[in-house]
Amino acid sequence: MPPRKRATGATILAVANQKGGVAKTTSVASLGAAFAELGKRVLLVDLDAQACLTFSLGVDPDEVEESVHHVLLGQVEIGDVVVECEDGVHLVPSSIDLAGTEAVLLGRPAREYVLQTALDPVRKDYDVILIDCSPSLGVLTLNALTAANGLIIPMPCEMLSHRGVGQLLDTVADVKRFLNKKLEVVGILPTLFDGRSNHAQEVLSDVGERYDLPVLSPPIPRTVRFAEAPAVGRSILATSRTSKGAKAYREVAESLLPRV
Ligand code: ADP
Ligand code: MG
């Protein structure tokens, strides 16, 4: 594949981990809201057919007629599906149609580049674009890693959560070799952190060295507030402004500012 000329503009960060329930979607919604609070122009891309990000930002996926699925298949321009959300962020919504996208893309040339190409026209309109990946390492996640400058890996602070990180990093190495030389692992984001647990503390102190990766700080505490936020279509930064979870996401976003 010849080198492609990239559009300039927003820093694109993929949030991925092929394990479910590690707080990918929560992190995308919360970091997105935090960047918006910091005055950044933010676009969030829901790349999961379960459309949890879309739902949690107050958009009913069942009512979405044209979604990221249609964008990836080249049927509509990305700008035509972008929704403005109350959290001050823009969203490329998902819908159940996305469940069939991979099957169609598999028969197409340059299938790993379709998201990057779709984002190019709007990249100049944003400072940061966050991509919420599905719990798999399929073609859609490869698209996210190909479009991205950086990867954030949310990981709960439990031993079993390590399983699969090696495989994810192997995929990153392949993406760097074949698809996107510039992809950089920004770091592991420790999530669902219980500061009272010795085990969680041990996992937190070991994980960076184990994978030779930066660990973003502070860890995101486990708090019941997160379960409540999606029900009202806002992130925890709006529903629970001063909670320790909201504060932690704000601090992580601030630490990422030099990149965006
Ligand atoms: P993923 O996108 O990786 O599958 P989610 O962001 O959907 O993960 O989170 C999985 C579940 O964990 C959700 O019910 C969410 O509300 C909850 N959750 C996420 N972060 C926290 C947290 N810091 N404390 C408590 N619950 C959380
Ligand atoms: Mg999710």
PDB file of C-alpha atoms and ligand atoms in Angstrom:
ATOM      1  CA  MET A   1       0.000   0.000   0.000  1.00  0.00           C
ATOM      2  CA  PRO A   2       1.497   3.407  -0.979  1.00  0.00           C
ATOM      3  CA  PRO A   3       1.911   5.991   1.784  1.00  0.00           C
ATOM      4  CA  ARG A   4      -1.263   7.955   2.254  1.00  0.00           C
ATOM      5  CA  LYS A   5      -1.388  11.684   2.698  1.00  0.00           C
ATOM      6  CA  ARG A   6      -3.161  12.311   6.001  1.00  0.00           C
ATOM      7  CA  ALA A   7      -5.482  15.178   6.778  1.00  0.00           C
ATOM      8  CA  THR A   8      -4.212  17.299   9.647  1.00  0.00           C
ATOM      9  CA  GLY A   9      -6.183  18.467  12.657  1.00  0.00           C
ATOM     10  CA  ALA A  10      -7.561  16.570  15.612  1.00  0.00           C
ATOM     11  CA  THR A  11      -5.502  14.104  17.583  1.00  0.00           C
ATOM     12  CA  ILE A  12      -7.259  10.765  17.200  1.00  0.00           C
ATOM     13  CA  LEU A  13      -7.254   8.477  20.235  1.00  0.00           C
ATOM     14  CA  ALA A  14      -8.645   4.938  20.105  1.00  0.00           C
ATOM     15  CA  VAL A  15      -9.888   3.482  23.392  1.00  0.00           C
ATOM     16  CA  ALA A  16      -9.616  -0.269  23.009  1.00  0.00           C
ATOM     17  CA  ASN A  17      -9.380  -3.539  24.898  1.00  0.00           C
ATOM     18  CA  GLN A  18     -10.972  -6.665  23.487  1.00  0.00           C
ATOM     19  CA  LYS A  19     -12.305  -7.508  26.923  1.00  0.00           C
ATOM     20  CA  GLY A  20     -15.821  -6.245  27.675  1.00  0.00           C
ATOM     21  CA  GLY A  21     -16.720  -4.380  30.837  1.00  0.00           C
ATOM     22  CA  VAL A  22     -13.345  -2.687  31.349  1.00  0.00           C
ATOM     23  CA  ALA A  23     -14.830   0.843  31.120  1.00  0.00           C
ATOM     24  CA  LYS A  24     -13.984   1.681  27.505  1.00  0.00           C
ATOM     25  CA  THR A  25     -17.307   3.362  26.868  1.00  0.00           C
ATOM     26  CA  THR A  26     -17.387   5.095  30.254  1.00  0.00           C
ATOM     27  CA  SER A  27     -13.869   6.404  29.628  1.00  0.00           C
ATOM     28  CA  VAL A  28     -14.711   7.738  26.161  1.00  0.00           C
ATOM     29  CA  ALA A  29     -17.830   9.545  27.447  1.00  0.00           C
ATOM     30  CA  SER A  30     -16.043  10.926  30.516  1.00  0.00           C
ATOM     31  CA  LEU A  31     -12.785  11.960  28.846  1.00  0.00           C
ATOM     32  CA  GLY A  32     -14.821  13.493  26.024  1.00  0.00           C
ATOM     33  CA  ALA A  33     -16.821  15.594  28.488  1.00  0.00           C
ATOM     34  CA  ALA A  34     -13.622  16.512  30.337  1.00  0.00           C
ATOM     35  CA  PHE A  35     -11.905  17.697  27.148  1.00  0.00           C
ATOM     36  CA  ALA A  36     -15.026  19.713  26.285  1.00  0.00           C
ATOM     37  CA  GLU A  37     -14.900  21.363  29.734  1.00  0.00           C
ATOM     38  CA  LEU A  38     -11.303  22.274  28.955  1.00  0.00           C
ATOM     39  CA  GLY A  39     -12.503  24.123  25.871  1.00  0.00           C
ATOM     40  CA  LYS A  40     -11.541  21.479  23.319  1.00  0.00           C
ATOM     41  CA  ARG A  41     -13.659  20.629  20.300  1.00  0.00           C
ATOM     42  CA  VAL A  42     -14.461  16.951  20.771  1.00  0.00           C
ATOM     43  CA  LEU A  43     -15.819  14.281  18.434  1.00  0.00           C
ATOM     44  CA  LEU A  44     -16.690  10.849  19.819  1.00  0.00           C
ATOM     45  CA  VAL A  45     -17.078   7.862  17.497  1.00  0.00           C
ATOM     46  CA  ASP A  46     -19.176   4.885  18.640  1.00  0.00           C
ATOM     47  CA  LEU A  47     -17.627   1.863  16.953  1.00  0.00           C
ATOM     48  CA  ASP A  48     -19.574  -0.788  18.881  1.00  0.00           C
ATOM     49  CA  ALA A  49     -22.792  -2.336  17.513  1.00  0.00           C
ATOM     50  CA  GLN A  50     -24.136  -2.429  21.062  1.00  0.00           C
ATOM     51  CA  ALA A  51     -24.222   1.384  20.809  1.00  0.00           C
ATOM     52  CA  CYS A  52     -23.731   1.917  24.541  1.00  0.00           C
ATOM     53  CA  LEU A  53     -21.870   5.182  23.986  1.00  0.00           C
ATOM     54  CA  THR A  54     -24.650   6.453  21.729  1.00  0.00           C
ATOM     55  CA  PHE A  55     -27.270   5.524  24.313  1.00  0.00           C
ATOM     56  CA  SER A  56     -25.310   6.930  27.224  1.00  0.00           C
ATOM     57  CA  LEU A  57     -25.062  10.302  25.467  1.00  0.00           C
ATOM     58  CA  GLY A  58     -28.835  10.534  25.232  1.00  0.00           C
ATOM     59  CA  VAL A  59     -29.326   9.310  21.656  1.00  0.00           C
ATOM     60  CA  ASP A  60     -31.652   6.338  21.128  1.00  0.00           C
ATOM     61  CA  PRO A  61     -29.777   3.928  18.818  1.00  0.00           C
ATOM     62  CA  ASP A  62     -33.081   2.503  17.569  1.00  0.00           C
ATOM     63  CA  GLU A  63     -34.063   5.941  16.269  1.00  0.00           C
ATOM     64  CA  VAL A  64     -30.768   6.518  14.449  1.00  0.00           C
ATOM     65  CA  GLU A  65     -31.369   6.164  10.718  1.00  0.00           C
ATOM     66  CA  GLU A  66     -27.881   6.793   9.421  1.00  0.00           C
ATOM     67  CA  SER A  67     -25.004   5.778  11.632  1.00  0.00           C
ATOM     68  CA  VAL A  68     -21.307   5.019  11.565  1.00  0.00           C
ATOM     69  CA  HIS A  69     -22.250   1.881   9.595  1.00  0.00           C
ATOM     70  CA  HIS A  70     -23.412   3.944   6.618  1.00  0.00           C
ATOM     71  CA  VAL A  71     -20.356   6.177   6.909  1.00  0.00           C
ATOM     72  CA  LEU A  72     -17.966   3.211   6.830  1.00  0.00           C
ATOM     73  CA  LEU A  73     -19.678   1.758   3.784  1.00  0.00           C
ATOM     74  CA  GLY A  74     -19.344   5.111   1.992  1.00  0.00           C
ATOM     75  CA  GLN A  75     -23.088   5.682   1.785  1.00  0.00           C
ATOM     76  CA  VAL A  76     -23.102   9.033   3.631  1.00  0.00           C
ATOM     77  CA  GLU A  77     -20.573  11.685   4.635  1.00  0.00           C
ATOM     78  CA  ILE A  78     -19.536  11.618   8.262  1.00  0.00           C
ATOM     79  CA  GLY A  79     -20.670  15.223   8.746  1.00  0.00           C
ATOM     80  CA  ASP A  80     -24.229  14.182   7.882  1.00  0.00           C
ATOM     81  CA  VAL A  81     -24.534  11.787  10.817  1.00  0.00           C
ATOM     82  CA  VAL A  82     -22.828  13.842  13.538  1.00  0.00           C
ATOM     83  CA  VAL A  83     -25.109  14.618  16.502  1.00  0.00           C
ATOM     84  CA  GLU A  84     -24.501  17.408  19.045  1.00  0.00           C
ATOM     85  CA  CYS A  85     -24.847  16.116  22.592  1.00  0.00           C
ATOM     86  CA  GLU A  86     -25.617  17.922  25.829  1.00  0.00           C
ATOM     87  CA  ASP A  87     -22.204  17.136  27.238  1.00  0.00           C
ATOM     88  CA  GLY A  88     -20.731  19.614  24.762  1.00  0.00           C
ATOM     89  CA  VAL A  89     -19.373  16.891  22.509  1.00  0.00           C
ATOM     90  CA  HIS A  90     -20.253  15.749  19.015  1.00  0.00           C
ATOM     91  CA  LEU A  91     -21.050  12.089  18.367  1.00  0.00           C
ATOM     92  CA  VAL A  92     -20.916   9.760  15.386  1.00  0.00           C
ATOM     93  CA  PRO A  93     -23.670   7.399  16.557  1.00  0.00           C
ATOM     94  CA  SER A  94     -23.790   3.649  16.207  1.00  0.00           C
ATOM     95  CA  SER A  95     -26.766   1.394  15.656  1.00  0.00           C
ATOM     96  CA  ILE A  96     -27.389  -2.316  15.372  1.00  0.00           C
ATOM     97  CA  ASP A  97     -26.564  -2.018  11.630  1.00  0.00           C
ATOM     98  CA  LEU A  98     -22.917  -1.970  12.686  1.00  0.00           C
ATOM     99  CA  ALA A  99     -23.201  -5.670  13.519  1.00  0.00           C
ATOM    100  CA  GLY A 100     -23.177  -6.349   9.762  1.00  0.00           C
ATOM    101  CA  THR A 101     -20.489  -3.869   8.746  1.00  0.00           C
ATOM    102  CA  GLU A 102     -17.475  -6.135   9.212  1.00  0.00           C
ATOM    103  CA  ALA A 103     -18.935  -8.796   6.949  1.00  0.00           C
ATOM    104  CA  VAL A 104     -19.378  -6.264   4.143  1.00  0.00           C
ATOM    105  CA  LEU A 105     -15.958  -4.679   4.663  1.00  0.00           C
ATOM    106  CA  LEU A 106     -14.211  -8.054   4.524  1.00  0.00           C
ATOM    107  CA  GLY A 107     -14.827  -8.210   0.791  1.00  0.00           C
ATOM    108  CA  ARG A 108     -13.453  -4.736   0.155  1.00  0.00           C
ATOM    109  CA  PRO A 109      -9.981  -3.479  -0.653  1.00  0.00           C
ATOM    110  CA  ALA A 110      -8.219  -1.271   1.910  1.00  0.00           C
ATOM    111  CA  ARG A 111     -10.862  -2.242   4.442  1.00  0.00           C
ATOM    112  CA  GLU A 112      -8.679  -1.156   7.373  1.00  0.00           C
ATOM    113  CA  TYR A 113      -8.552   2.426   6.063  1.00  0.00           C
ATOM    114  CA  VAL A 114     -12.229   3.240   5.715  1.00  0.00           C
ATOM    115  CA  LEU A 115     -12.579   4.988   9.095  1.00  0.00           C
ATOM    116  CA  GLN A 116      -9.425   7.027   8.590  1.00  0.00           C
ATOM    117  CA  THR A 117     -10.665   8.115   5.162  1.00  0.00           C
ATOM    118  CA  ALA A 118     -14.118   8.906   6.534  1.00  0.00           C
ATOM    119  CA  LEU A 119     -12.679  11.061   9.337  1.00  0.00           C
ATOM    120  CA  ASP A 120     -10.361  13.074   7.082  1.00  0.00           C
ATOM    121  CA  PRO A 121     -12.951  15.709   6.024  1.00  0.00           C
ATOM    122  CA  VAL A 122     -13.931  16.591   9.621  1.00  0.00           C
ATOM    123  CA  ARG A 123     -10.539  16.241  11.271  1.00  0.00           C
ATOM    124  CA  LYS A 124      -9.803  19.962  10.997  1.00  0.00           C
ATOM    125  CA  ASP A 125     -13.032  20.787  12.856  1.00  0.00           C
ATOM    126  CA  TYR A 126     -11.948  19.118  16.113  1.00  0.00           C
ATOM    127  CA  ASP A 127      -9.081  19.120  18.590  1.00  0.00           C
ATOM    128  CA  VAL A 128      -9.581  15.550  19.694  1.00  0.00           C
ATOM    129  CA  ILE A 129     -11.441  12.546  18.322  1.00  0.00           C
ATOM    130  CA  LEU A 130     -12.029   9.598  20.681  1.00  0.00           C
ATOM    131  CA  ILE A 131     -13.025   6.219  19.260  1.00  0.00           C
ATOM    132  CA  ASP A 132     -14.963   3.768  21.459  1.00  0.00           C
ATOM    133  CA  CYS A 133     -14.064   0.274  20.239  1.00  0.00           C
ATOM    134  CA  SER A 134     -16.075  -2.926  20.476  1.00  0.00           C
ATOM    135  CA  PRO A 135     -14.813  -5.818  22.606  1.00  0.00           C
ATOM    136  CA  SER A 136     -13.009  -7.568  19.743  1.00  0.00           C
ATOM    137  CA  LEU A 137      -9.901  -7.283  17.606  1.00  0.00           C
ATOM    138  CA  GLY A 138     -11.846  -7.488  14.350  1.00  0.00           C
ATOM    139  CA  VAL A 139     -11.850  -5.232  11.312  1.00  0.00           C
ATOM    140  CA  LEU A 140     -13.614  -2.379  13.114  1.00  0.00           C
ATOM    141  CA  THR A 141     -10.976  -2.222  15.843  1.00  0.00           C
ATOM    142  CA  LEU A 142      -8.242  -2.456  13.204  1.00  0.00           C
ATOM    143  CA  ASN A 143      -9.900   0.552  11.547  1.00  0.00           C
ATOM    144  CA  ALA A 144      -9.744   2.461  14.831  1.00  0.00           C
ATOM    145  CA  LEU A 145      -6.069   1.604  15.344  1.00  0.00           C
ATOM    146  CA  THR A 146      -5.276   2.543  11.748  1.00  0.00           C
ATOM    147  CA  ALA A 147      -6.984   5.930  12.045  1.00  0.00           C
ATOM    148  CA  ALA A 148      -5.516   6.730  15.471  1.00  0.00           C
ATOM    149  CA  ASN A 149      -2.425   8.593  16.615  1.00  0.00           C
ATOM    150  CA  GLY A 150      -2.686   7.013  20.028  1.00  0.00           C
ATOM    151  CA  LEU A 151      -4.223   4.095  21.884  1.00  0.00           C
ATOM    152  CA  ILE A 152      -5.554   4.178  25.439  1.00  0.00           C
ATOM    153  CA  ILE A 153      -6.072   0.761  27.044  1.00  0.00           C
ATOM    154  CA  PRO A 154      -8.562   0.833  29.930  1.00  0.00           C
ATOM    155  CA  MET A 155      -7.821  -1.968  32.376  1.00  0.00           C
ATOM    156  CA  PRO A 156      -9.446  -2.803  35.693  1.00  0.00           C
ATOM    157  CA  CYS A 157      -6.964  -3.348  38.495  1.00  0.00           C
ATOM    158  CA  GLU A 158      -7.497  -7.084  38.848  1.00  0.00           C
ATOM    159  CA  MET A 159      -5.144  -9.878  37.938  1.00  0.00           C
ATOM    160  CA  LEU A 160      -7.513 -11.555  35.492  1.00  0.00           C
ATOM    161  CA  SER A 161      -7.885  -8.322  33.562  1.00  0.00           C
ATOM    162  CA  HIS A 162      -4.375  -8.807  32.272  1.00  0.00           C
ATOM    163  CA  ARG A 163      -5.495 -11.667  30.130  1.00  0.00           C
ATOM    164  CA  GLY A 164      -5.613 -10.504  26.557  1.00  0.00           C
ATOM    165  CA  VAL A 165      -3.442  -7.415  26.925  1.00  0.00           C
ATOM    166  CA  GLY A 166      -0.525  -9.294  25.351  1.00  0.00           C
ATOM    167  CA  GLN A 167      -2.698 -10.205  22.395  1.00  0.00           C
ATOM    168  CA  LEU A 168      -3.836  -6.592  22.054  1.00  0.00           C
ATOM    169  CA  LEU A 169      -0.217  -5.433  22.048  1.00  0.00           C
ATOM    170  CA  ASP A 170       0.631  -8.035  19.361  1.00  0.00           C
ATOM    171  CA  THR A 171      -2.149  -6.549  17.254  1.00  0.00           C
ATOM    172  CA  VAL A 172      -0.751  -3.064  17.867  1.00  0.00           C
ATOM    173  CA  ALA A 173       2.655  -4.267  16.679  1.00  0.00           C
ATOM    174  CA  ASP A 174       1.084  -5.661  13.485  1.00  0.00           C
ATOM    175  CA  VAL A 175      -0.845  -2.445  12.903  1.00  0.00           C
ATOM    176  CA  LYS A 176       2.388  -0.477  13.252  1.00  0.00           C
ATOM    177  CA  ARG A 177       4.150  -2.737  10.769  1.00  0.00           C
ATOM    178  CA  PHE A 178       1.471  -2.886   8.107  1.00  0.00           C
ATOM    179  CA  LEU A 179      -1.129  -0.160   8.558  1.00  0.00           C
ATOM    180  CA  ASN A 180      -0.147   2.795  10.736  1.00  0.00           C
ATOM    181  CA  LYS A 181       3.518   3.337  11.602  1.00  0.00           C
ATOM    182  CA  LYS A 182       2.677   6.299  13.813  1.00  0.00           C
ATOM    183  CA  LEU A 183       0.380   4.509  16.235  1.00  0.00           C
ATOM    184  CA  GLU A 184       1.577   5.034  19.785  1.00  0.00           C
ATOM    185  CA  VAL A 185       0.293   3.400  22.956  1.00  0.00           C
ATOM    186  CA  VAL A 186      -0.479   6.433  25.101  1.00  0.00           C
ATOM    187  CA  GLY A 187      -0.880   4.217  28.118  1.00  0.00           C
ATOM    188  CA  ILE A 188      -2.887   1.885  30.254  1.00  0.00           C
ATOM    189  CA  LEU A 189      -5.769   3.607  32.041  1.00  0.00           C
ATOM    190  CA  PRO A 190      -6.417   1.823  35.341  1.00  0.00           C
ATOM    191  CA  THR A 191     -10.188   1.639  35.849  1.00  0.00           C
ATOM    192  CA  LEU A 192     -12.634   0.287  38.441  1.00  0.00           C
ATOM    193  CA  PHE A 193      -9.936   0.907  41.012  1.00  0.00           C
ATOM    194  CA  ASP A 194     -10.627   0.043  44.628  1.00  0.00           C
ATOM    195  CA  GLY A 195      -8.010   1.895  46.664  1.00  0.00           C
ATOM    196  CA  ARG A 196      -8.784  -0.131  49.803  1.00  0.00           C
ATOM    197  CA  SER A 197      -7.787  -3.391  48.133  1.00  0.00           C
ATOM    198  CA  ASN A 198      -4.157  -4.466  48.472  1.00  0.00           C
ATOM    199  CA  HIS A 199      -4.576  -6.604  45.392  1.00  0.00           C
ATOM    200  CA  ALA A 200      -5.668  -3.610  43.306  1.00  0.00           C
ATOM    201  CA  GLN A 201      -2.686  -1.616  44.606  1.00  0.00           C
ATOM    202  CA  GLU A 202      -0.311  -4.433  43.662  1.00  0.00           C
ATOM    203  CA  VAL A 203      -1.745  -4.789  40.164  1.00  0.00           C
ATOM    204  CA  LEU A 204      -1.514  -1.012  39.714  1.00  0.00           C
ATOM    205  CA  SER A 205       2.138  -0.877  40.721  1.00  0.00           C
ATOM    206  CA  ASP A 206       3.106  -3.890  38.576  1.00  0.00           C
ATOM    207  CA  VAL A 207       1.259  -3.293  35.321  1.00  0.00           C
ATOM    208  CA  GLY A 208       3.419  -0.584  33.776  1.00  0.00           C
ATOM    209  CA  GLU A 209       6.617  -2.537  34.186  1.00  0.00           C
ATOM    210  CA  ARG A 210       5.058  -5.790  33.099  1.00  0.00           C
ATOM    211  CA  TYR A 211       4.074  -4.387  29.704  1.00  0.00           C
ATOM    212  CA  ASP A 212       6.696  -1.657  29.499  1.00  0.00           C
ATOM    213  CA  LEU A 213       3.974   0.935  28.992  1.00  0.00           C
ATOM    214  CA  PRO A 214       3.079   4.262  30.583  1.00  0.00           C
ATOM    215  CA  VAL A 215       0.289   4.091  33.162  1.00  0.00           C
ATOM    216  CA  LEU A 216      -2.082   7.055  33.083  1.00  0.00           C
ATOM    217  CA  SER A 217      -2.770   8.762  36.368  1.00  0.00           C
ATOM    218  CA  PRO A 218      -4.738   8.937  38.544  1.00  0.00           C
ATOM    219  CA  PRO A 219      -6.501   5.546  38.452  1.00  0.00           C
ATOM    220  CA  ILE A 220     -10.280   5.838  38.005  1.00  0.00           C
ATOM    221  CA  PRO A 221     -11.967   4.814  41.259  1.00  0.00           C
ATOM    222  CA  ARG A 222     -14.807   2.345  41.317  1.00  0.00           C
ATOM    223  CA  THR A 223     -17.930   4.283  42.291  1.00  0.00           C
ATOM    224  CA  VAL A 224     -21.635   3.654  41.990  1.00  0.00           C
ATOM    225  CA  ARG A 225     -22.080   7.043  40.297  1.00  0.00           C
ATOM    226  CA  PHE A 226     -21.003   5.558  36.978  1.00  0.00           C
ATOM    227  CA  ALA A 227     -23.902   3.172  36.880  1.00  0.00           C
ATOM    228  CA  GLU A 228     -26.353   6.062  37.259  1.00  0.00           C
ATOM    229  CA  ALA A 229     -25.049   8.437  34.597  1.00  0.00           C
ATOM    230  CA  PRO A 230     -26.016   6.704  31.306  1.00  0.00           C
ATOM    231  CA  ALA A 231     -29.662   6.511  32.351  1.00  0.00           C
ATOM    232  CA  VAL A 232     -29.994  10.284  31.985  1.00  0.00           C
ATOM    233  CA  GLY A 233     -27.961  10.579  28.803  1.00  0.00           C
ATOM    234  CA  ARG A 234     -25.113  12.527  30.365  1.00  0.00           C
ATOM    235  CA  SER A 235     -21.654  11.552  31.524  1.00  0.00           C
ATOM    236  CA  ILE A 236     -20.682  11.408  35.186  1.00  0.00           C
ATOM    237  CA  LEU A 237     -18.983  14.781  34.752  1.00  0.00           C
ATOM    238  CA  ALA A 238     -22.416  16.365  34.423  1.00  0.00           C
ATOM    239  CA  THR A 239     -24.491  14.143  36.711  1.00  0.00           C
ATOM    240  CA  SER A 240     -22.024  14.025  39.547  1.00  0.00           C
ATOM    241  CA  ARG A 241     -19.748  16.982  39.039  1.00  0.00           C
ATOM    242  CA  THR A 242     -17.685  16.689  42.196  1.00  0.00           C
ATOM    243  CA  SER A 243     -17.517  12.906  42.572  1.00  0.00           C
ATOM    244  CA  LYS A 244     -14.066  11.383  42.778  1.00  0.00           C
ATOM    245  CA  GLY A 245     -14.681   9.530  39.504  1.00  0.00           C
ATOM    246  CA  ALA A 246     -15.411  12.770  37.652  1.00  0.00           C
ATOM    247  CA  LYS A 247     -12.341  14.394  39.222  1.00  0.00           C
ATOM    248  CA  ALA A 248     -10.132  11.490  38.202  1.00  0.00           C
ATOM    249  CA  TYR A 249     -11.264  11.642  34.576  1.00  0.00           C
ATOM    250  CA  ARG A 250     -10.692  15.434  34.563  1.00  0.00           C
ATOM    251  CA  GLU A 251      -7.141  14.920  35.814  1.00  0.00           C
ATOM    252  CA  VAL A 252      -6.425  12.241  33.224  1.00  0.00           C
ATOM    253  CA  ALA A 253      -7.765  14.530  30.473  1.00  0.00           C
ATOM    254  CA  GLU A 254      -5.558  17.368  31.744  1.00  0.00           C
ATOM    255  CA  SER A 255      -2.541  15.071  31.680  1.00  0.00           C
ATOM    256  CA  LEU A 256      -3.314  14.305  28.020  1.00  0.00           C
ATOM    257  CA  LEU A 257      -3.647  17.974  27.012  1.00  0.00           C
ATOM    258  CA  PRO A 258      -0.100  18.270  25.644  1.00  0.00           C
ATOM    259  CA  ARG A 259      -1.109  15.711  23.024  1.00  0.00           C
ATOM    260  CA  VAL A 260      -4.310  17.351  21.786  1.00  0.00           C
TER     261      VAL A 260
HETATM  262  P1  ADP B   1     -16.832  -1.452  28.205  1.00  0.00           P
HETATM  263  O1  ADP B   1     -17.182  -0.364  27.262  1.00  0.00           O
HETATM  264  O2  ADP B   1     -15.370  -1.715  28.288  1.00  0.00           O
HETATM  265  O3  ADP B   1     -17.606  -2.713  27.966  1.00  0.00           O
HETATM  266  P2  ADP B   1     -18.320   0.106  30.146  1.00  0.00           P
HETATM  267  O4  ADP B   1     -17.768   1.476  30.083  1.00  0.00           O
HETATM  268  O5  ADP B   1     -19.611  -0.147  29.445  1.00  0.00           O
HETATM  269  O6  ADP B   1     -17.233  -0.959  29.686  1.00  0.00           O
HETATM  270  O7  ADP B   1     -18.441  -0.268  31.687  1.00  0.00           O
HETATM  271  C1  ADP B   1     -18.932  -1.531  32.101  1.00  0.00           C
HETATM  272  C2  ADP B   1     -19.807  -1.350  33.333  1.00  0.00           C
HETATM  273  O8  ADP B   1     -19.007  -0.872  34.405  1.00  0.00           O
HETATM  274  C3  ADP B   1     -20.908  -0.342  33.130  1.00  0.00           C
HETATM  275  O9  ADP B   1     -22.045  -0.794  33.792  1.00  0.00           O
HETATM  276  C4  ADP B   1     -20.373   0.928  33.784  1.00  0.00           C
HETATM  277  O10 ADP B   1     -21.405   1.749  34.280  1.00  0.00           O
HETATM  278  C5  ADP B   1     -19.541   0.357  34.908  1.00  0.00           C
HETATM  279  N1  ADP B   1     -18.413   1.225  35.281  1.00  0.00           N
HETATM  280  C6  ADP B   1     -17.500   1.786  34.468  1.00  0.00           C
HETATM  281  N2  ADP B   1     -16.588   2.493  35.166  1.00  0.00           N
HETATM  282  C7  ADP B   1     -16.947   2.375  36.467  1.00  0.00           C
HETATM  283  C8  ADP B   1     -16.407   2.869  37.708  1.00  0.00           C
HETATM  284  N3  ADP B   1     -15.302   3.634  37.744  1.00  0.00           N
HETATM  285  N4  ADP B   1     -17.042   2.525  38.849  1.00  0.00           N
HETATM  286  C9  ADP B   1     -18.147   1.747  38.826  1.00  0.00           C
HETATM  287  N5  ADP B   1     -18.698   1.265  37.719  1.00  0.00           N
HETATM  288  C10 ADP B   1     -18.110   1.556  36.541  1.00  0.00           C
HETATM  289 MG    MG B   2     -18.350  -0.404  25.534  1.00  0.00          MG
END
